[in-house]
Coordinates of C-alpha atoms in Angstrom, one line a residue:
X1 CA 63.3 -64.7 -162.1
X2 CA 65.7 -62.8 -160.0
X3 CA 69.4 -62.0 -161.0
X4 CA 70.9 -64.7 -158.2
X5 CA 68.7 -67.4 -159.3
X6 CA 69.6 -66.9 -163.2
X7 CA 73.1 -66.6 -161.7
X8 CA 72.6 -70.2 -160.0
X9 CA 71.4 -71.6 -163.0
X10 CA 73.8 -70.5 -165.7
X11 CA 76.6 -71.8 -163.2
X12 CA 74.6 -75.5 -163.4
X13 CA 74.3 -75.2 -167.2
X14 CA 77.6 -74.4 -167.4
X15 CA 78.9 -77.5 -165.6
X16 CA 76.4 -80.1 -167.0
X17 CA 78.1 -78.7 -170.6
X18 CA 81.5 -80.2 -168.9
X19 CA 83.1 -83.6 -169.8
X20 CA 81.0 -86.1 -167.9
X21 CA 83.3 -88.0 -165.0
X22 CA 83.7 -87.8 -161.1
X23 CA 84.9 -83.9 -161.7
X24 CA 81.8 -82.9 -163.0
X25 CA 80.2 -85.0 -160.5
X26 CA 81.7 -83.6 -157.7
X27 CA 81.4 -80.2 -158.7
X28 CA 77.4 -80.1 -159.3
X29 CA 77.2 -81.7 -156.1
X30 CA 79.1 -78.8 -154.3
X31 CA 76.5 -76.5 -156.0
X32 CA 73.4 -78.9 -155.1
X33 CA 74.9 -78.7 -150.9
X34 CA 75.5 -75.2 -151.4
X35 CA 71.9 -74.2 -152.8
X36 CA 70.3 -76.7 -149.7
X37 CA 72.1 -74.8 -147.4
X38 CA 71.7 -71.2 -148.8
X39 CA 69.3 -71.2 -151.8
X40 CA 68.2 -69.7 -154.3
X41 CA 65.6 -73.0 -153.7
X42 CA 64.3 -72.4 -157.3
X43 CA 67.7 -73.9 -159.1
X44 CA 67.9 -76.9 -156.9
X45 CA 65.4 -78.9 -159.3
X46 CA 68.6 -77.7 -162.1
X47 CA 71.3 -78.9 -160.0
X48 CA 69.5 -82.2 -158.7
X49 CA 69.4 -83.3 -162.1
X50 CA 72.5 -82.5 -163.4
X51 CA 73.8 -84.8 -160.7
X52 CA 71.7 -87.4 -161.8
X53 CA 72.8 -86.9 -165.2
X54 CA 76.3 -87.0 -164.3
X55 CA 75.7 -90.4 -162.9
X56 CA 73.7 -91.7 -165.5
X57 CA 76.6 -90.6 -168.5
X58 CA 79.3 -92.4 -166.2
X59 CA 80.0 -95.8 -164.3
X60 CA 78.5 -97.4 -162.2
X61 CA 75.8 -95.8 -164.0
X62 CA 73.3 -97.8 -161.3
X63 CA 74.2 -95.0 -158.7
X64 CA 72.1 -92.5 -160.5
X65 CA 69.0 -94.1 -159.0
X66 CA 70.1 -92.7 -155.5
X67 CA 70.4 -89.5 -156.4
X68 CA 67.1 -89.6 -159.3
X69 CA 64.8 -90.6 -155.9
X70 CA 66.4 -87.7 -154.1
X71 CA 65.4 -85.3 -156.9
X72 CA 61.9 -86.6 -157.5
X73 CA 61.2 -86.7 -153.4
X74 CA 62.1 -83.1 -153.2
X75 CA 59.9 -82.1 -156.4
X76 CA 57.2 -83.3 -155.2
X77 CA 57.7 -82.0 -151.6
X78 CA 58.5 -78.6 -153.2
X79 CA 56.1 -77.6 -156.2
X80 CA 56.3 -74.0 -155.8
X81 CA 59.9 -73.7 -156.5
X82 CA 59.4 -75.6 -160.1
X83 CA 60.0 -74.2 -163.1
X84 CA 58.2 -75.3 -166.2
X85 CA 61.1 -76.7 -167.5
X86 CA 61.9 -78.5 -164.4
X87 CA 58.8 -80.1 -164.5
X88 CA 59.8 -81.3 -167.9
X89 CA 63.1 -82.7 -166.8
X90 CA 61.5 -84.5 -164.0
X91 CA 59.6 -86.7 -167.0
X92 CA 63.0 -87.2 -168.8
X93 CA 64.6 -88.5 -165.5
X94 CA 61.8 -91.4 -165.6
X95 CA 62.4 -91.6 -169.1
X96 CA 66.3 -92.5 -168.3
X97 CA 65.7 -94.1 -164.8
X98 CA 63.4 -96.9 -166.5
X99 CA 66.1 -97.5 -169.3
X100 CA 68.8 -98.0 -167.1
X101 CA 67.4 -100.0 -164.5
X102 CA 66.0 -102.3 -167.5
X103 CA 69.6 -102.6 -168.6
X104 CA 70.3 -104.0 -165.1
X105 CA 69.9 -107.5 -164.6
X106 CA 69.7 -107.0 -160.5
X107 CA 66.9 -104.4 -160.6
X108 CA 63.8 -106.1 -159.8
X109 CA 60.9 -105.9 -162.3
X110 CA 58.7 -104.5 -159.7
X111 CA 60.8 -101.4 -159.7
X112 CA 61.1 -100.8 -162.9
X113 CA 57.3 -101.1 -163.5
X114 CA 56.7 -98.6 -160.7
X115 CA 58.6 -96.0 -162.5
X116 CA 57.3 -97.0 -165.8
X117 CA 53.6 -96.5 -163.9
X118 CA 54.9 -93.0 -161.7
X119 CA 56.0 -91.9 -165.8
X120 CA 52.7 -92.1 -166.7
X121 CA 50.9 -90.7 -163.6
X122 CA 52.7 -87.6 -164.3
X123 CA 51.9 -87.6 -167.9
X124 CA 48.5 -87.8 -167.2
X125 CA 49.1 -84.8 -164.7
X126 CA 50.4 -82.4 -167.4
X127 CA 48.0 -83.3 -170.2
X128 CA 51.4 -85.0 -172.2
X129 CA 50.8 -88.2 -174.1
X130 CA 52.6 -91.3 -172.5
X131 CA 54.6 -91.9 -175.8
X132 CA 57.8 -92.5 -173.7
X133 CA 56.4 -95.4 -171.3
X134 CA 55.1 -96.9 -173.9
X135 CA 58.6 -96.5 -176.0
X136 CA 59.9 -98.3 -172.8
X137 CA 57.6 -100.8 -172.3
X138 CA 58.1 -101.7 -175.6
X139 CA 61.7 -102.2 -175.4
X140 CA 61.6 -103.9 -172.4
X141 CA 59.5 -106.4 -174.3
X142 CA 61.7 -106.4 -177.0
X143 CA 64.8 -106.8 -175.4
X144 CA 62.9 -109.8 -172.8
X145 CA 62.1 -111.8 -176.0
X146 CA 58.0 -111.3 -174.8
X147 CA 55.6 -112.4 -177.1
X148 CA 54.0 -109.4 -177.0
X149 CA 56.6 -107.0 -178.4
X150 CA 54.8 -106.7 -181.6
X151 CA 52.2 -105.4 -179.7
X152 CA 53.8 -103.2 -177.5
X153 CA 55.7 -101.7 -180.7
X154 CA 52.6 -100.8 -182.4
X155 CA 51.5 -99.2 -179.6
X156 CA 54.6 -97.1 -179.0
X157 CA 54.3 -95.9 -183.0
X158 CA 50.5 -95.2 -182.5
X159 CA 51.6 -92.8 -179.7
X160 CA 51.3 -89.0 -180.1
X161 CA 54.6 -87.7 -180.1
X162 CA 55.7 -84.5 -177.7
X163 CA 58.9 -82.9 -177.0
X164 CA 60.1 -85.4 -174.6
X165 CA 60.0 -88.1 -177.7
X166 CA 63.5 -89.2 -179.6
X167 CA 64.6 -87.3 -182.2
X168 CA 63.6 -88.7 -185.5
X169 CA 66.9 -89.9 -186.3
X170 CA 66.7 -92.1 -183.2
X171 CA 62.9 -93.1 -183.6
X172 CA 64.2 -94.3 -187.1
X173 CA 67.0 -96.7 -186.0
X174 CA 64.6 -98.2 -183.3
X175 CA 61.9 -99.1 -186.0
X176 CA 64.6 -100.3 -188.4
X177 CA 66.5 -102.4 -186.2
X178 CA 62.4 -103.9 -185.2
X179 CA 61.8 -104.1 -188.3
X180 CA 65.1 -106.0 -189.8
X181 CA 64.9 -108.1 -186.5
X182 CA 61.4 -109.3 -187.0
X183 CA 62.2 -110.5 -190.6
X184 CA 61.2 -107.6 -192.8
X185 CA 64.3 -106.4 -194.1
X186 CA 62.4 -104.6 -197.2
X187 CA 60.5 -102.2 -194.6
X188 CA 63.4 -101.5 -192.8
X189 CA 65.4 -100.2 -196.0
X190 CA 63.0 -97.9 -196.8
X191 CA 62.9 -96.5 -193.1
X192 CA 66.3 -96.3 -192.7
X193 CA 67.5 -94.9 -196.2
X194 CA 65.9 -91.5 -196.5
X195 CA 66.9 -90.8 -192.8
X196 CA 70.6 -92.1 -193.3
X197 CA 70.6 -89.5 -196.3
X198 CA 70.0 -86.5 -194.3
X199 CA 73.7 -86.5 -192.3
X200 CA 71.7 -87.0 -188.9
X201 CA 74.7 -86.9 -186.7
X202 CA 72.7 -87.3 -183.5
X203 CA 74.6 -89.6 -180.6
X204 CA 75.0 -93.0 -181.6
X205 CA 74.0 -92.1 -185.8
X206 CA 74.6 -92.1 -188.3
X207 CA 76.3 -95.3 -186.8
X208 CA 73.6 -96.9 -185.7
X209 CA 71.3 -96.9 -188.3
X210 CA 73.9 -97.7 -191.1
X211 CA 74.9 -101.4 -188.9
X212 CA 70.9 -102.4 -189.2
X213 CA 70.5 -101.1 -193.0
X214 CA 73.9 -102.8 -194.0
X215 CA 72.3 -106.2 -192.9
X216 CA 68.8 -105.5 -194.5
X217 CA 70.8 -105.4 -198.0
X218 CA 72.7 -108.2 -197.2
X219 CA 69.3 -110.2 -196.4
X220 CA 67.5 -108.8 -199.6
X221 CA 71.0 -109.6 -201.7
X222 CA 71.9 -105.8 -202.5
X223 CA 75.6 -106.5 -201.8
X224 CA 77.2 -104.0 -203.5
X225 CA 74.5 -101.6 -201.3
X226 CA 75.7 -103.1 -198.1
X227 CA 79.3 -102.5 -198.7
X228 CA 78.4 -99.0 -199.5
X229 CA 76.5 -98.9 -196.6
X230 CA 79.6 -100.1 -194.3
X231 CA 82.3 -98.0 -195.8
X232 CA 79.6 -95.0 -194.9
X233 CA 79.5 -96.1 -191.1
X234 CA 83.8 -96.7 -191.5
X235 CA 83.7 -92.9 -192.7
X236 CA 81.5 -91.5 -190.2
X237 CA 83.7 -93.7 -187.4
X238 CA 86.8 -92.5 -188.8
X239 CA 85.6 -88.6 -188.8
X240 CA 84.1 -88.6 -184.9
X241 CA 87.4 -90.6 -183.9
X242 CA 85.9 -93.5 -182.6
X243 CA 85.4 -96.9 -183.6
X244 CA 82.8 -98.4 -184.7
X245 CA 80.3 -98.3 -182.4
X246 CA 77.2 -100.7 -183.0
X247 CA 77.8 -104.6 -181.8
X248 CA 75.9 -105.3 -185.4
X249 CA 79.3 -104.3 -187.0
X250 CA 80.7 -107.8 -185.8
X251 CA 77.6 -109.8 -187.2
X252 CA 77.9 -107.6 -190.7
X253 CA 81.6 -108.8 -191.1
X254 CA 80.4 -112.7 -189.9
X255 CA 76.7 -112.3 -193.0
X256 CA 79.0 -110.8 -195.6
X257 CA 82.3 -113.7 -195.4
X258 CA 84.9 -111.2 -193.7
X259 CA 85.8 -113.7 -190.8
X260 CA 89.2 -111.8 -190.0
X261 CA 87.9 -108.4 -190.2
X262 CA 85.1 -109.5 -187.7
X263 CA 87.8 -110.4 -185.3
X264 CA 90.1 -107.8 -185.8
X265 CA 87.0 -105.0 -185.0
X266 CA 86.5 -107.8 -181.7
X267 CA 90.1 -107.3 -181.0
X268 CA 89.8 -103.5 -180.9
X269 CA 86.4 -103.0 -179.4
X270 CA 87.5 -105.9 -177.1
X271 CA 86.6 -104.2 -173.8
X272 CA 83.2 -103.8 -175.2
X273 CA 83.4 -107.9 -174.3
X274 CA 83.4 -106.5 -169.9
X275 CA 81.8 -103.5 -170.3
X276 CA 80.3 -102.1 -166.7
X277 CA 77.3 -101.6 -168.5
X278 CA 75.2 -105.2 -168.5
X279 CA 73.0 -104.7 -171.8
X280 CA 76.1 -103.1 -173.7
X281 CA 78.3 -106.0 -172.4
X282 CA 75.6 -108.8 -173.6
X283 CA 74.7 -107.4 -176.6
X284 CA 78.4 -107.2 -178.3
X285 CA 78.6 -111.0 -176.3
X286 CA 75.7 -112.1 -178.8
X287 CA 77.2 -110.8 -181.7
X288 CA 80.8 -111.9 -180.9
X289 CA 78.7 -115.2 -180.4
X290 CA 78.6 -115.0 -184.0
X291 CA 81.2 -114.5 -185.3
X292 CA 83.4 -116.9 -183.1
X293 CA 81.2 -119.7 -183.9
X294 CA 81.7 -119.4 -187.8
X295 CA 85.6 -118.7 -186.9
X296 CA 85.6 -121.8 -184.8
X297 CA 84.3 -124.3 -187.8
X298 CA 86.5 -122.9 -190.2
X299 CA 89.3 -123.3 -188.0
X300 CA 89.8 -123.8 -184.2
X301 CA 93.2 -123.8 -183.3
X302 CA 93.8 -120.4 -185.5
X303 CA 95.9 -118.2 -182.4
X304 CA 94.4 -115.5 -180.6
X305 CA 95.0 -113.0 -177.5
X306 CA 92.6 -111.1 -175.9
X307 CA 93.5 -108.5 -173.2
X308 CA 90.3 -109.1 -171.7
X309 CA 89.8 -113.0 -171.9
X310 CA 92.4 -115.8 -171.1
X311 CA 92.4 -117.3 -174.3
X312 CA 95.0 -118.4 -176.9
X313 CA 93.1 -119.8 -180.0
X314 CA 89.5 -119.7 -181.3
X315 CA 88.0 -122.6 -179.7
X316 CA 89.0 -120.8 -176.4
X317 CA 87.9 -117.7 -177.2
X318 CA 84.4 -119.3 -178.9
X319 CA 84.0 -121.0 -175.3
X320 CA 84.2 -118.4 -173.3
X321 CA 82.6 -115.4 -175.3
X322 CA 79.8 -118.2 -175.3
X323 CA 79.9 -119.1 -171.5
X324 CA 80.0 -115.6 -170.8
X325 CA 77.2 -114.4 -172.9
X326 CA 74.9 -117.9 -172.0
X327 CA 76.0 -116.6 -168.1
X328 CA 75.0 -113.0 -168.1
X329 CA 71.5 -113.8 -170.6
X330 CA 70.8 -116.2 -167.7
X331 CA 70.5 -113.2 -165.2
X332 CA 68.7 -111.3 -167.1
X333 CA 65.7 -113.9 -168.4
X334 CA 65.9 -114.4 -164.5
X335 CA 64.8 -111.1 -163.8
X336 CA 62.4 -110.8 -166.6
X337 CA 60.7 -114.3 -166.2
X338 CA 61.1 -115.4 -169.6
X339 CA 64.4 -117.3 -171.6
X340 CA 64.5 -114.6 -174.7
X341 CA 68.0 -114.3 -174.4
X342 CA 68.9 -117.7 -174.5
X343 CA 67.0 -118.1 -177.4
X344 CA 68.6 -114.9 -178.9
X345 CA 71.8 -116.6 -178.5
X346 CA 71.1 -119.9 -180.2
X347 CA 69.8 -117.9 -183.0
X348 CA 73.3 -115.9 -183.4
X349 CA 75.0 -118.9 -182.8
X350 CA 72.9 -120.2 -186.0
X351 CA 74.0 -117.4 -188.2
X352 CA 76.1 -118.0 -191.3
X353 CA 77.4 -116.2 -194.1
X354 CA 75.3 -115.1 -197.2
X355 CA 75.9 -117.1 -200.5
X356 CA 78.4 -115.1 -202.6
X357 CA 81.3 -112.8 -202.5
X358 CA 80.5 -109.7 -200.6
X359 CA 83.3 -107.3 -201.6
X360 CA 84.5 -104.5 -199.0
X361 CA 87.9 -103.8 -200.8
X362 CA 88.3 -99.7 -200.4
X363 CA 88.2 -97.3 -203.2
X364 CA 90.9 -96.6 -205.5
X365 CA 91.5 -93.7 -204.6
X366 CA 91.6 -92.4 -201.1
X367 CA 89.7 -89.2 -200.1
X368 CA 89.4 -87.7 -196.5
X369 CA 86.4 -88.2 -193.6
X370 CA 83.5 -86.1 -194.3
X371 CA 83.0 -83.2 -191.2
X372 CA 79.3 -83.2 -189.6
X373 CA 77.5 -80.6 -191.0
X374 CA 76.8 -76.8 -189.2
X375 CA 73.4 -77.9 -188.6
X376 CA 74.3 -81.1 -186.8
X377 CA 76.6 -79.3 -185.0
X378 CA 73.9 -76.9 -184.0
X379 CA 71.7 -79.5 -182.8
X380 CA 73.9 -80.3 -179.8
X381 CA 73.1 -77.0 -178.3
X382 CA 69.2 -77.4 -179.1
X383 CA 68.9 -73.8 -178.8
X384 CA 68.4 -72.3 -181.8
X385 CA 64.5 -72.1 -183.1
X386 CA 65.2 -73.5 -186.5
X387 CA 67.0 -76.7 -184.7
X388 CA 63.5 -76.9 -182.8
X389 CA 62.0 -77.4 -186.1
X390 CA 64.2 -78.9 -188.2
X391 CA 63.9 -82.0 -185.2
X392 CA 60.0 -81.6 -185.5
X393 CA 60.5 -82.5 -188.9
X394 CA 62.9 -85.7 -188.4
X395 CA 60.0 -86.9 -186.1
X396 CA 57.2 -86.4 -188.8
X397 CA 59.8 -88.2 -191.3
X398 CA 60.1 -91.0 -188.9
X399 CA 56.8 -91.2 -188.6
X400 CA 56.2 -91.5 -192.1
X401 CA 54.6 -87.8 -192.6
X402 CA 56.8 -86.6 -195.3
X403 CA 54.1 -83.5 -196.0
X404 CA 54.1 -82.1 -192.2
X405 CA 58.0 -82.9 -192.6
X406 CA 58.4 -80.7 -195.6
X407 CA 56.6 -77.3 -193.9
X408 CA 58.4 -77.8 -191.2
X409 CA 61.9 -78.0 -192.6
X410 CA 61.1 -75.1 -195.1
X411 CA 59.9 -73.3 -191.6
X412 CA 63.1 -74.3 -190.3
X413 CA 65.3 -72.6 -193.5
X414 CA 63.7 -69.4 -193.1
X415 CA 64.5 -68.9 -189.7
X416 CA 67.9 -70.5 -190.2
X417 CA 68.4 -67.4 -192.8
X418 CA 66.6 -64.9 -190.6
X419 CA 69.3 -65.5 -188.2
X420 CA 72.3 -65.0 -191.1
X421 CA 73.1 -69.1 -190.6
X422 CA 72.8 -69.9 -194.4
X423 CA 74.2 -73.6 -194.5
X424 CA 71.8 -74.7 -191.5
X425 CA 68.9 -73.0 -194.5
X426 CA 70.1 -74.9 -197.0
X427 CA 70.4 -77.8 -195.1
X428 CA 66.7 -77.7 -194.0
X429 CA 65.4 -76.9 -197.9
X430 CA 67.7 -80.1 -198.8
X431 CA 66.3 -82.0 -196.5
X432 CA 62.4 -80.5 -198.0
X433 CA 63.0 -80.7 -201.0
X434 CA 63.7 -84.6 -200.5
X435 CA 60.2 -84.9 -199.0
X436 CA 58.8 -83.2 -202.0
X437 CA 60.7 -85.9 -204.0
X438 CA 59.6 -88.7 -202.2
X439 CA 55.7 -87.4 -202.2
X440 CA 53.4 -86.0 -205.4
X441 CA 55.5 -82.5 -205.7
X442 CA 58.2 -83.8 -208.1
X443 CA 58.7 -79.9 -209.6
X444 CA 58.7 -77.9 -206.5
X445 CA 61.3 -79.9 -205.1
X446 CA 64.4 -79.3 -208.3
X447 CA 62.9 -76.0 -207.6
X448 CA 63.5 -75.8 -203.5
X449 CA 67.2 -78.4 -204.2
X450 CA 68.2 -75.6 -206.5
X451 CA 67.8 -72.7 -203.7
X452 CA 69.4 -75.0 -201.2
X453 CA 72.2 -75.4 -203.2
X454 CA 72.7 -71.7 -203.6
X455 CA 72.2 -71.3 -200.1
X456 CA 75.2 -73.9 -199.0
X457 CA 77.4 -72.0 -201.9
X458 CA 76.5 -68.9 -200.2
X459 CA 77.1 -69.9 -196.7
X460 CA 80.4 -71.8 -197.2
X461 CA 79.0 -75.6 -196.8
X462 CA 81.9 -78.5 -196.7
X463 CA 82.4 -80.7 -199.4
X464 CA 80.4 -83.7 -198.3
X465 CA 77.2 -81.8 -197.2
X466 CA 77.2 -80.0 -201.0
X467 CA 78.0 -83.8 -202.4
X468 CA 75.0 -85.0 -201.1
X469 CA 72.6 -82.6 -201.6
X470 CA 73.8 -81.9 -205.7
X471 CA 73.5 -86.0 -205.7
X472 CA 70.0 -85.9 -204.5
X473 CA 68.7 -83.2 -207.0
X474 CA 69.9 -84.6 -209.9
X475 CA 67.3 -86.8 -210.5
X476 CA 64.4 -84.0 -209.9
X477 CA 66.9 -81.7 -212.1
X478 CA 66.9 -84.2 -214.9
X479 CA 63.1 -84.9 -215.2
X480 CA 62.6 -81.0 -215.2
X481 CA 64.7 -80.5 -217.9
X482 CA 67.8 -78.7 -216.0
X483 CA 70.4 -80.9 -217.2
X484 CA 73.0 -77.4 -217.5
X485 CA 72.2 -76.6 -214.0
X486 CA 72.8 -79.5 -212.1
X487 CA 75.3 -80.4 -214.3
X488 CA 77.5 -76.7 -214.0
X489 CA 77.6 -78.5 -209.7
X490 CA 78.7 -81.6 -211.2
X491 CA 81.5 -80.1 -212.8
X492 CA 81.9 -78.2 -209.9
X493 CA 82.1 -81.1 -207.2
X494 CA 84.8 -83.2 -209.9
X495 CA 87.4 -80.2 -209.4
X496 CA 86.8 -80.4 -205.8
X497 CA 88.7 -84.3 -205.7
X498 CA 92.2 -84.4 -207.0
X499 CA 92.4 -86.5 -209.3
X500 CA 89.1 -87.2 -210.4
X501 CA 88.8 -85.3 -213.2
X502 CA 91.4 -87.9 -214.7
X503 CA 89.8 -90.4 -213.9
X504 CA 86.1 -89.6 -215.7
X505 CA 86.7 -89.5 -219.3
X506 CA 86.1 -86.5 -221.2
X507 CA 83.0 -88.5 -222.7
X508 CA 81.5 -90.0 -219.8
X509 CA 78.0 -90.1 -219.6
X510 CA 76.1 -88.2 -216.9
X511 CA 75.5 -91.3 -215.1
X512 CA 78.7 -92.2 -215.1
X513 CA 79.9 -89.2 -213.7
X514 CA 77.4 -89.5 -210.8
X515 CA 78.3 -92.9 -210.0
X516 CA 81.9 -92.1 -209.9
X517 CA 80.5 -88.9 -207.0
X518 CA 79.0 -91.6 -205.7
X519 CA 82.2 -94.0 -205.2
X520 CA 83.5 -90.8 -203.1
X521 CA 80.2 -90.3 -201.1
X522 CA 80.3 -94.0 -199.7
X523 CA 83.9 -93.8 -198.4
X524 CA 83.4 -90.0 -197.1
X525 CA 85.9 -86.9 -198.4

């Protein structure tokens, strides 16, 4: 690589690491007209997709397609000036193109199924597995209402998996959400809760996952789990700055009884109701569905104002979040040749509240957020060998391999610690050592919780990361017989909330004293 091209392509990384909007847009596409006109021709394939990036990240997201046939047109007509990764990128541009254009009603099936069929053309060409048309086919199915999904999910999780798969944390909410969706609310707890304990703070999680494994308890009758679950997803919300993000949120608040909390998150989420972005639009439609249904029998003249809908009470607002929702599904089972929408709807519109008091009344006490960890941080640069592996081992978790999980974590650690990054190590032992729990290797794993312990200590990990990991040991610390160790963090951890110290008796059991870390972990620090 010559000095002007590695020039060329630092300048595109740089930009595609800028805030995505019409700057950032017009900027790569001053670089992309620059390099047509005066090279270097091997960073064009670099710039031509950070264009289509920045098109795909912003509204109207539809124009990406434009510039994604531009890019693939002039990689195929120029294959010598293709780097490997390039090559790679050019998959992942499929991989996005047949998302979006599934998430818009007016692109014609045909041309989503010729991408979905050029995808795995190139697979095939560079020996890769087809795991991602198959992940799309599948939701395409899923979302359509086919009868096939099943199917088509089962193939997608027989697939071998390659570095243009999810990461783990994502492959996990997708077969949680399938699996709670599809009646089997069991199977999805116990995909979703080891994952949701390792702090994944990918885009979208811990959010995501935490609105499908809320539901599952409430479907299975773990209440108290649920609410546990939701102050979790409140905490994470309230620490990124955002709201809550998942359309499930609304039909958590209309399951568990919380009517006016369900339309207060409505009120503040409301332009999620006209969103420019079809499926994002229709799904919080369905789940607003929901909840202004139950709002509507229990009373229909109760006031409302919407911003975004000319409405004054709930009967208005129940008709047209309803007509709107019953208009758009419409379009979409149009274009998909099937009425799974409409018979999505009707099935929200059926939902009620669970039998019993579901209580989300805070904590006593009030503690901060909790901060994402140095590791998840980390893994929004993915540059970093041990972030490599530490994602090869959210995969083999999601794929239910908890032994290839394991050596890859503890891989992971040691070049964390090679590298001087000591919480990122003791992170990636945490996250072994739970595998070792969860599997045959009940001693090795105190043994690899107690280094990864020392190794946060040592590296300066925040409160909430050191919480959770001292939590998770305590049972393998217990059945070992190091009661004085894990309890010398315990004591540790108490000082660490004001307060609390006052308000765990001097006699409390060790149980107790957990439970009462516990009350702090659900709400965040």
């Amino acid at each position: 690589m010559t000095d002007r091209v590695a020039q060329a392509l630092a300048e595109i990384a740089a930009l595609r690491r800028q805030r995505h909007g019409v700057a950032q847009t017009a900027a790569l596409e001053e670089v992309v007209a620059r390099l047509e006109a005066e090279g270097p021709a091997e960073a064009l394939a670099s710039a031509y997709a950070g264009v289509v990036e920045s098109f795909a990240l912003r509204d109207p997201f539809e124009l990406a397609f434009v510039q994604f046939t531009r890019a693939v047109r002039w990689a195929d007509a120029h294959p010598e000036h293709l780097r490997d990764e390039d090559r790679r990128e050019l998959l992942w541009m499929h991989k996005w193109m047949a998302a979006d254009l599934i998430d818009l009603p007016s692109s014609p099936r045909e041309q989503i199924e010729q991408v979905l069929r050029d995808m795995e053309r190139r697979c095939a060409e560079s020996g890769r597995p087809a795991t991602s048309v198959r992940l799309i086919e599948y939701l395409w199915d899923w979302h359509a209402g086919r009868p096939g999904a099943e199917e088509a999910y089962q193939r997608w999780r027989a697939s071998p998996r390659d570095d243009l798969a999810d990461c783990g944390c994502y492959e996990a909410g997708r077969r949680a959400r399938h699996l709670w969706e599809t009646g089997r609310p069991v199977e999805a707890i116990a995909v979703a809760e080891p994952v949701v304990g390792y702090r994944l703070t990918c885009r979208g999680q811990p959010d995501d996952l935490l609105a499908t494994l809320q539901l599952a308890y409430l479907d299975v009758g773990r209440y108290d789990d649920a609410a546990r679950a939701h102050h979790r997803a409140r905490a994470a919300a309230r620490a990124a700055g955002t709201e809550l993000r998942s359309p499930r949120h609304l039909l958590f608040y209309t399951r568990a009884g919380h009517l006016d909390d369900g339309l207060a998150l409505l009120g503040r989420t409301q332009e999620r109701l006209v969103s420019a972005r079809p499926s994002v639009r229709l799904a919080h439609l369905h789940y607003a569905a929901a909840l202004t249904a139950n709002l509507r029998l229990r009373d229909p003249a109760t006031p409302v104002r919407l911003a975004v809908a000319p409405v004054t009470d709930v009967a208005e607002l129940d008709d047209w979040v309803v007509g709107a929702a019953r208009e758009l599904g419409a379009r979409f089972d149009a274009r998909d040749g099937v009425d799974g929408r409409h018979r999505f709807l009707a099935r929200c519109l059926a939902m009620r509240p669970v039998p019993g008091r579901v209580d989300l009344s805070e904590p006593v006490w009030a503690v901060p957020a909790p901060e994402p960890s140095p590791a998840a941080a980390a893994d929004t640069a993915a540059e970093a060998e041990h972030v490599l592996a530490m994602r090869r081992g959210d995969a083999a978790v999601a794929a239910g391999d908890l032994d290839a999980a394991a050596a890859e974590y503890h891989s992971a650690a040691d070049l964390a610690r090679d590298d001087g990054l000591l919480v990122d190590a003791g992170v990636a032992l945490a996250r072994a050592a739970r595998c070792l729990h969860l599997g045959p290797d009940q001693d090795e794993a105190e043994e690899v919780y107690d280094e990864a312990v020392a190794l946060l200590r040592a590296g300066g990990a925040g409160f909430m990361t050191l919480l959770e990991v001292v939590l998770a040991w305590v049972p393998t610390a217990l059945a070992a017989g190091r009661d004085p160790a894990v309890e010398d963090e315990l004591d540790r951890l108490e000082g660490e909330v004001p307060g609390l110290a006052d308000r765990v008796r001097p006699s409390a059991t060790l149980e107790e004293r957990v439970a009462a870390l516990r009350a702090v972990a659900s709400d965040g620090r």
